[in-house]
Amino acid sequence: GCREIHHAAFSCCKKLKKIELPESLLVIYDDAFGCCTSLRSITIPASVRTIYAKEKVSETQTQVFSTFSCFNC
């Protein structure tokens, strides 16, 4: 399954409202969901070990997101 979501992978998907990420996911890179203005819910599985923002945010099971920044908005 999917192990990484890369930089700006879903950037500016303005109709994206809800995301349930797979248990195989390990890493989410910066701005993966940047400028997804309709996004209201995201489920991050316990398998995710690293979430990157402008700086690395977390390496623990308790995940923290910084404010999503816009990419080509």
Short mmCIF file of C-alpha atoms in Angstrom, two decimals, residues 12-67:
data_model
loop_
_atom_site.label_atom_id
_atom_site.label_comp_id
_atom_site.label_asym_id
_atom_site.label_seq_id
_atom_site.Cartn_x
_atom_site.Cartn_y
_atom_site.Cartn_z
CA CYS A 12 -5.41 22.78 -4.11
CA CYS A 13 -7.90 19.92 -4.46
CA LYS A 14 -10.66 22.34 -3.55
CA LYS A 15 -13.46 19.72 -3.62
CA LEU A 16 -11.66 17.35 -1.22
CA LYS A 17 -13.74 17.24 1.99
CA LYS A 18 -12.69 14.13 3.92
CA ILE A 19 -9.60 11.90 3.92
CA GLU A 20 -9.08 8.52 5.53
CA LEU A 21 -5.44 7.54 5.14
CA PRO A 22 -4.36 3.87 4.89
CA GLU A 23 -2.70 1.93 7.72
CA SER A 24 0.32 1.38 5.44
CA LEU A 25 1.16 5.12 5.53
CA LEU A 26 4.38 6.12 7.32
CA VAL A 27 5.23 9.69 6.20
CA ILE A 28 3.29 12.82 5.18
CA TYR A 29 5.40 15.55 3.55
CA ASP A 30 4.88 19.30 3.70
CA ASP A 31 1.92 20.89 1.96
CA ALA A 32 0.51 17.48 1.03
CA PHE A 33 -2.98 18.95 1.50
CA GLY A 34 -2.12 22.63 1.16
CA CYS A 35 -4.93 24.95 0.07
CA CYS A 36 -7.60 22.22 0.23
CA THR A 37 -10.14 24.80 1.31
CA SER A 38 -13.06 22.35 1.68
CA LEU A 39 -11.10 19.79 3.74
CA ARG A 40 -12.85 19.34 7.08
CA SER A 41 -11.77 15.90 8.27
CA ILE A 42 -8.58 13.87 8.01
CA THR A 43 -7.99 10.53 9.72
CA ILE A 44 -4.31 9.81 10.34
CA PRO A 45 -3.52 6.19 11.24
CA ALA A 46 -1.21 5.25 14.10
CA SER A 47 1.27 3.91 11.52
CA VAL A 48 2.26 7.49 10.55
CA ARG A 49 5.58 8.23 12.26
CA THR A 50 6.62 11.51 10.63
CA ILE A 51 4.75 14.55 9.41
CA TYR A 52 6.80 17.27 7.76
CA ALA A 53 5.83 20.93 7.55
CA LYS A 54 8.32 23.71 6.85
CA GLU A 55 10.20 21.94 9.63
CA LYS A 56 9.70 18.40 10.91
CA VAL A 57 6.66 18.49 13.22
CA SER A 58 6.40 15.08 14.85
CA GLU A 59 8.01 11.67 15.15
CA THR A 60 5.62 10.19 17.68
CA GLN A 61 2.30 8.42 17.46
CA THR A 62 0.52 11.58 18.60
CA GLN A 63 0.53 13.65 15.44
CA VAL A 64 0.50 17.42 15.23
CA PHE A 65 -0.28 19.48 12.13
CA SER A 66 0.82 23.02 11.66
CA THR A 67 -1.49 25.30 9.71
#
